[in-house]
Tab-separated table of C-alpha atoms and ligand atoms in Angstrom:
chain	number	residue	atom	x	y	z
A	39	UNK	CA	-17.012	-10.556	-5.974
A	40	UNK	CA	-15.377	-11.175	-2.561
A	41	UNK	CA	-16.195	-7.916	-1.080
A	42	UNK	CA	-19.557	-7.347	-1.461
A	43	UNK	CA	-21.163	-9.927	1.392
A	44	UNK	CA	-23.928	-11.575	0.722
A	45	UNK	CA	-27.129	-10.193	2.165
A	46	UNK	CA	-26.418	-6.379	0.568
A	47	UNK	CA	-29.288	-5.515	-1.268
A	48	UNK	CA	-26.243	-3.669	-4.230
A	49	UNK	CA	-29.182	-1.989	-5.718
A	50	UNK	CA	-30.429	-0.020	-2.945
A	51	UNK	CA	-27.323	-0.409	-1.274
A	52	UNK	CA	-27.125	-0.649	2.788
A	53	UNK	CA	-29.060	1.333	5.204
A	54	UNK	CA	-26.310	0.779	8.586
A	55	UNK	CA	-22.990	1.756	8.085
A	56	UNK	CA	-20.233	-0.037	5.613
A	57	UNK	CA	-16.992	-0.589	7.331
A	58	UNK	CA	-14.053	-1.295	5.277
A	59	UNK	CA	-10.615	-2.617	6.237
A	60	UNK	CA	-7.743	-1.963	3.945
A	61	UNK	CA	-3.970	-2.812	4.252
A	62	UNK	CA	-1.108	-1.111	4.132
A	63	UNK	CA	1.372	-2.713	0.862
A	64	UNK	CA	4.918	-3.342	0.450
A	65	UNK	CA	7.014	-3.681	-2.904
A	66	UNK	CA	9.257	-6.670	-2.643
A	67	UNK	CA	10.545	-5.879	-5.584
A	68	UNK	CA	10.515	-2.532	-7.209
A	69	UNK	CA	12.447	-2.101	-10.870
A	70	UNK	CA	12.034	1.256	-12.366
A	71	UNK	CA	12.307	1.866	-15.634
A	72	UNK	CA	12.634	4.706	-17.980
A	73	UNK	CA	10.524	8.069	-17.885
A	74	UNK	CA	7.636	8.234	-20.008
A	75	UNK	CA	6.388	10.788	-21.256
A	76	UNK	CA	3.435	11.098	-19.592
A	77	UNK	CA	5.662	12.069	-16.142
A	78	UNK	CA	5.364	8.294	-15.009
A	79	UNK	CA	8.154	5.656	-14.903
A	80	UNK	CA	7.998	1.889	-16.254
A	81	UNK	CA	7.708	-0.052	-13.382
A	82	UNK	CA	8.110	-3.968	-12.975
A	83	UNK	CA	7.055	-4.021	-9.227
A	84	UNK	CA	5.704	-7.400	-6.575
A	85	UNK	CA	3.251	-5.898	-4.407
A	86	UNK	CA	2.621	-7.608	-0.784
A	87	UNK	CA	-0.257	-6.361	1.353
A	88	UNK	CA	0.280	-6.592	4.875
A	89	UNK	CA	-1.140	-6.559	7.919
A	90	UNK	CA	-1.008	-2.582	9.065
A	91	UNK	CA	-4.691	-1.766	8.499
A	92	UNK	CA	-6.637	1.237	7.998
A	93	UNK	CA	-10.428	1.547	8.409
A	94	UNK	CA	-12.857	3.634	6.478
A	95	UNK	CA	-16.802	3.528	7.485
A	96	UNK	CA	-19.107	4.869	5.223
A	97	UNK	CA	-22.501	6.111	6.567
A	98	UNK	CA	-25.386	7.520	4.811
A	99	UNK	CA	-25.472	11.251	4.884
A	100	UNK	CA	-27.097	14.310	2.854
A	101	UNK	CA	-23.790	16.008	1.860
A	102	UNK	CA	-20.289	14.536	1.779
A	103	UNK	CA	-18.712	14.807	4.855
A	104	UNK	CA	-14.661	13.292	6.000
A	105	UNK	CA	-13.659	13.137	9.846
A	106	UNK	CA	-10.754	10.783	10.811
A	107	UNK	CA	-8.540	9.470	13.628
A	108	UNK	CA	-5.379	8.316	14.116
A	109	UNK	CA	-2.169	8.308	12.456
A	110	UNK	CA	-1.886	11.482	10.483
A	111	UNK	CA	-4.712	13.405	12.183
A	112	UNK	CA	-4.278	17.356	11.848
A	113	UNK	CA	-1.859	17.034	9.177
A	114	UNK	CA	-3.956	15.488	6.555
A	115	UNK	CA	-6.867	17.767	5.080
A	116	UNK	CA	-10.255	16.685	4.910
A	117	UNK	CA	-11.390	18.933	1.776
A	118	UNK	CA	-11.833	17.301	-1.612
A	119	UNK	CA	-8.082	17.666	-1.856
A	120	UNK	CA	-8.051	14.096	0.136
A	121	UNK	CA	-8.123	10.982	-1.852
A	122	UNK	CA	-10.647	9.630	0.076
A	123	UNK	CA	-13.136	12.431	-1.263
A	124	UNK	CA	-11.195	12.241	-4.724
A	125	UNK	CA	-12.623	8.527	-4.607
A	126	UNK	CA	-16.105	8.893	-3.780
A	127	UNK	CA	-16.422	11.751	-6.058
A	128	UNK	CA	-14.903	9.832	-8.817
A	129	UNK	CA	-17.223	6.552	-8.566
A	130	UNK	CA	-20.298	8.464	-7.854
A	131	UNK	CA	-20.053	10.128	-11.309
A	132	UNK	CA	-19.077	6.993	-13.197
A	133	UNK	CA	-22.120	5.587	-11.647
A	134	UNK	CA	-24.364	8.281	-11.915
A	135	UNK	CA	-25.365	8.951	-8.421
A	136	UNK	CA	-25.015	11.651	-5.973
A	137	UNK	CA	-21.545	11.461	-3.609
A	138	UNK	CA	-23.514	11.595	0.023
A	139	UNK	CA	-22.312	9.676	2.499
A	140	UNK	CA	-20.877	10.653	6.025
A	141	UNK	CA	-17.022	9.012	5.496
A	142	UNK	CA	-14.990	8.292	8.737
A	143	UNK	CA	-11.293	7.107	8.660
A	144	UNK	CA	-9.184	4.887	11.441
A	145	UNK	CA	-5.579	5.882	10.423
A	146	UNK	CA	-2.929	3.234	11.101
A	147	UNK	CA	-0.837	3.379	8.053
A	148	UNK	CA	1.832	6.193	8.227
A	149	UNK	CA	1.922	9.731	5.749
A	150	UNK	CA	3.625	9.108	3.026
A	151	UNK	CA	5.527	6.085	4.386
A	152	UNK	CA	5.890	4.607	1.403
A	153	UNK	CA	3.374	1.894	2.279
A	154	UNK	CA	0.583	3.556	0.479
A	155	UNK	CA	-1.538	4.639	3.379
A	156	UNK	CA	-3.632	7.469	0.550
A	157	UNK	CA	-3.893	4.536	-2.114
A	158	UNK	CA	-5.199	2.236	0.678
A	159	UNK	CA	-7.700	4.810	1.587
A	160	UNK	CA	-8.800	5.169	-1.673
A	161	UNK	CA	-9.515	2.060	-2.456
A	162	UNK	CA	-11.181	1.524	0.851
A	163	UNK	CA	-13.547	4.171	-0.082
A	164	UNK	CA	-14.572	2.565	-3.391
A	165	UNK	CA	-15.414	-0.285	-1.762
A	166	UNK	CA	-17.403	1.207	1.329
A	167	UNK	CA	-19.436	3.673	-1.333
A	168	UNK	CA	-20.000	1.108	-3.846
A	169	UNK	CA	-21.624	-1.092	-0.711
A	170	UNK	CA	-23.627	1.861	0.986
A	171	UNK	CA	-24.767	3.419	-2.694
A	172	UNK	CA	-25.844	0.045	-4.133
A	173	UNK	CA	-23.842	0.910	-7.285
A	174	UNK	CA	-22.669	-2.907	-7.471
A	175	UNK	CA	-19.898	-2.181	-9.845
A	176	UNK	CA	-17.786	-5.108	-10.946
A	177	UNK	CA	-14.436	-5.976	-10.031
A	178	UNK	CA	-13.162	-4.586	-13.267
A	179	UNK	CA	-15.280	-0.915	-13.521
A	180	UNK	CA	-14.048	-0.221	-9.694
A	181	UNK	CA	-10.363	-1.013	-10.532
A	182	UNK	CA	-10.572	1.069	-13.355
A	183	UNK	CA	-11.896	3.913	-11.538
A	184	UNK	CA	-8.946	3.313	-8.835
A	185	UNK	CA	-6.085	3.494	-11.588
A	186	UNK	CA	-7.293	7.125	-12.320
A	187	UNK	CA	-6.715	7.493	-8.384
A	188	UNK	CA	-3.089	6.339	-8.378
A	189	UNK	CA	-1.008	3.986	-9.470
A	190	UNK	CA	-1.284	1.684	-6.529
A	191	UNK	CA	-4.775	1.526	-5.904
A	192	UNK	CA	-5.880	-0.854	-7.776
A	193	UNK	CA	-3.264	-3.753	-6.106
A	194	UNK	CA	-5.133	-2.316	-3.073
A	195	UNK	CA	-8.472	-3.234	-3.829
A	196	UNK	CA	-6.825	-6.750	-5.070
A	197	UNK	CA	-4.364	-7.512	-2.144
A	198	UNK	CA	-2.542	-10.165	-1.766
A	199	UNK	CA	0.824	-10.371	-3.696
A	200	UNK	CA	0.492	-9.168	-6.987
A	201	UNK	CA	2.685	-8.385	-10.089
A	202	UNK	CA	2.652	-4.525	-11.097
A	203	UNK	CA	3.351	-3.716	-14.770
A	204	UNK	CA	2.570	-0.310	-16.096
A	205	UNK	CA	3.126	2.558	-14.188
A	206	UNK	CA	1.932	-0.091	-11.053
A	207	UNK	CA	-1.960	-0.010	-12.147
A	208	UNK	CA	-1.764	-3.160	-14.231
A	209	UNK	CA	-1.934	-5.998	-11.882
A	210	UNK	CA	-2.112	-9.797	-11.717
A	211	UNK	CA	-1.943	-11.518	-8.884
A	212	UNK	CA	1.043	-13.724	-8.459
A	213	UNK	CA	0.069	-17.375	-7.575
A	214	UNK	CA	2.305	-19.068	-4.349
A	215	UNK	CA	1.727	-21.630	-2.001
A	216	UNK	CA	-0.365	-20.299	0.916
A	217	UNK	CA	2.728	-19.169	3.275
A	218	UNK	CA	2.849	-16.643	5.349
A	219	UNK	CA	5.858	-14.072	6.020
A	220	UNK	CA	7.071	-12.130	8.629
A	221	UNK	CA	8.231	-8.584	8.765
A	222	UNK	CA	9.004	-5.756	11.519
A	223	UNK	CA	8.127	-2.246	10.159
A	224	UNK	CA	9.972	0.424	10.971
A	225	UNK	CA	8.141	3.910	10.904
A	226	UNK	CA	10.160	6.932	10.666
A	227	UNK	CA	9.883	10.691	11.610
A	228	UNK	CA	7.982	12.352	9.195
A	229	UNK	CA	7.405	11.397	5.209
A	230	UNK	CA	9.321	11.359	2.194
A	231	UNK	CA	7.474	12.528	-0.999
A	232	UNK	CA	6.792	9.846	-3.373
A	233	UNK	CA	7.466	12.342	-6.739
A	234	UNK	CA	10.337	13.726	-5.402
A	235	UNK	CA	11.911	10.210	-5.008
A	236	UNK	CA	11.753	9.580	-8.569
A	237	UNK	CA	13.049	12.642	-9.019
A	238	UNK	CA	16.034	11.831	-7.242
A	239	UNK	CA	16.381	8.604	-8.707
A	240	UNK	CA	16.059	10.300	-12.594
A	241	UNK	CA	18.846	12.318	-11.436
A	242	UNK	CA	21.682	9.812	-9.643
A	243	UNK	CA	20.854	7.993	-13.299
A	244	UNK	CA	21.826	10.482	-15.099
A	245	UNK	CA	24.799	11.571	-12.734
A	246	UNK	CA	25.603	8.120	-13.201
A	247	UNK	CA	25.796	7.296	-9.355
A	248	UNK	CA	22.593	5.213	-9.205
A	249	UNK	CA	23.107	1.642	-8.763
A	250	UNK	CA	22.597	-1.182	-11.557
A	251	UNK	CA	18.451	-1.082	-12.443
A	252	UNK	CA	16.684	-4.642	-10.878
A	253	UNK	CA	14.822	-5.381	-14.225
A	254	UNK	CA	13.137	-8.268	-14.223
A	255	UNK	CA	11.007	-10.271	-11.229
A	256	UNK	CA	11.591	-13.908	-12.006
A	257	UNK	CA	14.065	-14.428	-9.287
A	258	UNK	CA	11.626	-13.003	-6.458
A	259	UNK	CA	8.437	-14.388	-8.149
A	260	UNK	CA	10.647	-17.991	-8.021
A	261	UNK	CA	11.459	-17.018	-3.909
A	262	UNK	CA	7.711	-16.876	-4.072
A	263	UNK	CA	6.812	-20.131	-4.703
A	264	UNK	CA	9.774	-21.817	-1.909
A	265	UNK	CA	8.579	-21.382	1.695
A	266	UNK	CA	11.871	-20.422	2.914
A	267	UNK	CA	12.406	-16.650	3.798
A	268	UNK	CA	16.762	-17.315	3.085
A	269	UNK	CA	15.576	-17.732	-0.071
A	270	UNK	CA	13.153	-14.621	-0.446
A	271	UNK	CA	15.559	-12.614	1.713
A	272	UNK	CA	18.528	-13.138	-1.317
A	273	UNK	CA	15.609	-11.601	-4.119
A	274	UNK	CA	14.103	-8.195	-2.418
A	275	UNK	CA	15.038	-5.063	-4.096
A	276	UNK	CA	13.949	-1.797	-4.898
A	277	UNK	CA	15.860	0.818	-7.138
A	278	UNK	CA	13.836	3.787	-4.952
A	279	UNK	CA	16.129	2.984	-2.304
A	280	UNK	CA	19.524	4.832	-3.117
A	281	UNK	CA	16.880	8.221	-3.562
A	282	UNK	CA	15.508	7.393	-0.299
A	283	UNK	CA	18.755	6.821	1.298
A	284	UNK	CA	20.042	10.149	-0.804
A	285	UNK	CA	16.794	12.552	0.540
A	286	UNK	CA	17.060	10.411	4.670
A	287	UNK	CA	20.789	9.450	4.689
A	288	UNK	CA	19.730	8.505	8.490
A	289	UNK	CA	17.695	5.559	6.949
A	290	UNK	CA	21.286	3.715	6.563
A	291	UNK	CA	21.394	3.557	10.107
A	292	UNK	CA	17.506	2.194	10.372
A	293	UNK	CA	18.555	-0.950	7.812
A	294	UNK	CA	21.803	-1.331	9.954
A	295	UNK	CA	19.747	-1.468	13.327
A	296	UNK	CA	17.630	-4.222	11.686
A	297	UNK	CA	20.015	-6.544	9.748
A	298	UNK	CA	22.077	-6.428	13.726
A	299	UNK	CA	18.866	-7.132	15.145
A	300	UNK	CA	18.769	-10.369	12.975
A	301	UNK	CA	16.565	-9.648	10.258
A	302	UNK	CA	17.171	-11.665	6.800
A	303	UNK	CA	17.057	-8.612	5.344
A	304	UNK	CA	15.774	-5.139	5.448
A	305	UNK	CA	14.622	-2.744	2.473
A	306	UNK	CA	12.714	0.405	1.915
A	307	UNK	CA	9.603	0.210	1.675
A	308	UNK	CA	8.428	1.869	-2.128
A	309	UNK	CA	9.460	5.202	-2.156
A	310	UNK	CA	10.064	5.387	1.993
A	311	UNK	CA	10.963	6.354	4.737
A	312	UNK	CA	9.674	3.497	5.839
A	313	UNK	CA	12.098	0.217	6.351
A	314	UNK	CA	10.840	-3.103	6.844
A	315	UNK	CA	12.951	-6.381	7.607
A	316	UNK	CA	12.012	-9.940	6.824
A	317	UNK	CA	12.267	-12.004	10.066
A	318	UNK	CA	12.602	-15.934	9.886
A	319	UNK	CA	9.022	-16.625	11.771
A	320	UNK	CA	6.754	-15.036	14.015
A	321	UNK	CA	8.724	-15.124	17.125
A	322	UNK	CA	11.858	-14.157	15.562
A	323	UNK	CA	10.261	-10.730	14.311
A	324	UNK	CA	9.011	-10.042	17.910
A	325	UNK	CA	12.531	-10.042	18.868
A	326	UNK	CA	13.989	-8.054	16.033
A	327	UNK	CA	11.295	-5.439	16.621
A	328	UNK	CA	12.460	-5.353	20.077
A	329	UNK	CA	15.725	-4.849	19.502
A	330	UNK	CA	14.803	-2.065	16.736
A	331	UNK	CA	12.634	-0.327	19.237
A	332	UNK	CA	15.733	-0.420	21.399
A	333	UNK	CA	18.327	1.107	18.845
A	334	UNK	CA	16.279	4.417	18.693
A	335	UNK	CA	16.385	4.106	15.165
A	336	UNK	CA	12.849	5.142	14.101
A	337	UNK	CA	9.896	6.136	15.846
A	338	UNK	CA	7.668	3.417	15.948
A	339	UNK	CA	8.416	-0.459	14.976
A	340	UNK	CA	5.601	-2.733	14.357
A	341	UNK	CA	5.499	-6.038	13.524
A	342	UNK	CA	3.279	-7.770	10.043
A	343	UNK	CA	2.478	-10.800	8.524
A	344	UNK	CA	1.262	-10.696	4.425
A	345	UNK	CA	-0.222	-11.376	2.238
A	346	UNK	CA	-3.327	-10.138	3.413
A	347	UNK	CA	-6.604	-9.556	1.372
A	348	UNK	CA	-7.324	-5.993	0.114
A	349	UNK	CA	-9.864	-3.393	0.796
A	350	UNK	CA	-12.824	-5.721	2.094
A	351	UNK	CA	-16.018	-5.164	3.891
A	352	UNK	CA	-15.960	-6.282	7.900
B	507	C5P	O1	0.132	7.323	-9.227
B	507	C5P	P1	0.430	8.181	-8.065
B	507	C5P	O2	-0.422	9.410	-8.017
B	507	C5P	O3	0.407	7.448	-6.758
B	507	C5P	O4	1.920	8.663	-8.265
B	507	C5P	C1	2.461	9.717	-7.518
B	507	C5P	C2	3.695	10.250	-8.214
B	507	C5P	O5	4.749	9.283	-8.166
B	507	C5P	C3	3.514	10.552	-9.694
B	507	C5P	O6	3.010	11.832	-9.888
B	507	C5P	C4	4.940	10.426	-10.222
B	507	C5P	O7	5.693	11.574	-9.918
B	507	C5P	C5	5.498	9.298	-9.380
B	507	C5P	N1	5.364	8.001	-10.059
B	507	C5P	C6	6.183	7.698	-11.124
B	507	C5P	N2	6.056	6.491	-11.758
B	507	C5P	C7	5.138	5.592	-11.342
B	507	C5P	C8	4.293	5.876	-10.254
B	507	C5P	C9	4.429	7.084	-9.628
B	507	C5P	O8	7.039	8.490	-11.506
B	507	C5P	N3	5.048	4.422	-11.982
């Protein structure tokens, strides 16, 4: 019960203010699989939480209120439309209480990136309301609550680098020796939608023009467990990337940029338009992002490290 610290009363919950950092999340690999019929697809997915961080602080309040700063700011609404209200709304009737609290949110994760800035949010809020309401849920209730959220929520409130089965919900996390990895993220102009990728990637299928499906993880989740980013490089994948590249064909250029910069190897990042590279170290990504930031290729780079823990209480 990592992110409840100790000293919060969980039955009265806390007078000051929560604040909750979350991570951004990458898929290192991302296999799709058929459409189901419930409008979802079959995924076999790594998640890797990284270090791009957003912040949500929860303060007590006598209505539910949502300001925010940062990226996204004036293009994001603040009505219950927002997942962030969506969340505290959803675990203040599973627990039975009333959804006050005065919600503020740091933005440092891109719109619809593809790095799961809304999921992130979500989960951050969980966390933050469950600490300031005293509802003390267990691991297990809030992760339910955050499947009904999205699909990636859950890994959010987990972190780390975890194995996604289901539609991404189910998750378990994936047990490596305690490296670290380096990447340079590469922001683009504007979003992508993530529905309307798998829409495009349900259609090359069936035109025929999409490329051979990933399937299986065991060659990444065996990268995993080496320390040596060649290795890891060789395994990354995602089949959302020919819809990306078919909706941005401009994105070619980005992964270009990056793999000339030096980069092991560059992918898009879950449904995009977000790229991010895999640099050798720490220094090396400093110069790749350089380089990137250079090449006019995007309109912000930044560099991570992961894994990283999930939504937690600082
Ligand atoms: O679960 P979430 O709300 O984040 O998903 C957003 C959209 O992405 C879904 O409505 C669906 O169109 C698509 N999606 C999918 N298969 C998944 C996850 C998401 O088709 N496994």
């Amino acid at each position: 019960e990592a992110w409840r610290p100790d000293g919060e009363d969980e039955r009265r919950g806390a007078m000051g203010p929560v604040k909750v950092r979350v991570p951004a999340k990458v898929n290192l690999h991302l296999g799709v699989g058929p459409l189901r019929r419930d409008g979802y697809h079959e995924l076999n997915t790594v998640y890797h939480a990284i270090s791009i961080y957003d912040e949500l602080t929860a303060r007590r309040g006598d209505t539910l209120t949502l300001t925010m700063e940062g990226e996204g700011t004036g293009e994001l609404a603040l009505d219950d439309s927002n997942l962030v209200m969506r969340a505290a709304h959803a675990l203040a009737g599973y627990a039975g209480v009333l959804p006050h609290a005065r919600l503020h949110l740091r933005k440092q994760i891109p719109l619809a990136g593809g790095l799961a800035g809304g999921s992130a949010d979500a989960a951050a809020t969980l966390v933050a309301c469950d600490a300031l309401w005293g509802t003390g849920l267990t691991r297990d209730e809030l992760a339910g609550i955050a499947a009904d959220l999205g699909s990636d929520v859950p890994f959010l409130i987990h972190g780390g680098t975890a194995l996604g089965t289901g539609r991404g919900e189910a998750v378990s996390p994936v047990l490596a020796r305690p490296t670290s990895w380096y990447w340079v993220v590469a922001i683009a102009d504007g979003g992508l939608s993530t529905p309307a990728a798998y829409r495009e990637l349900d259609r090359l299928r069936e035109a025929g023009t999409a490329g051979p499906p990933l399937g299986a993880t065991d060659a990444l989740l065996a990268a995993l467990r080496q320390r040596d980013p060649r290795v890891l490089a060789a395994t990354l994948g995602n089949d959302l990337q020919d819809a990306a590249l078919a909706m941005r064909p401009a994105l070619a250029e980005t992964l270009k940029a990056g793999e000339a910069a030096g980069a092991l190897a560059g992918l898009v990042s879950g449904s995009g338009p977000t790229c991010v590279f895999l640099a050798e170290n720490g220094a090396r990504a400093e110069r790749i992002a350089a380089e990137l930031t250079a090449a006019e290729v995007c309109r912000e780079v930044r560099v991570a490290h992961g894994p990283v823990a999930g939504a937690r209480i600082v």
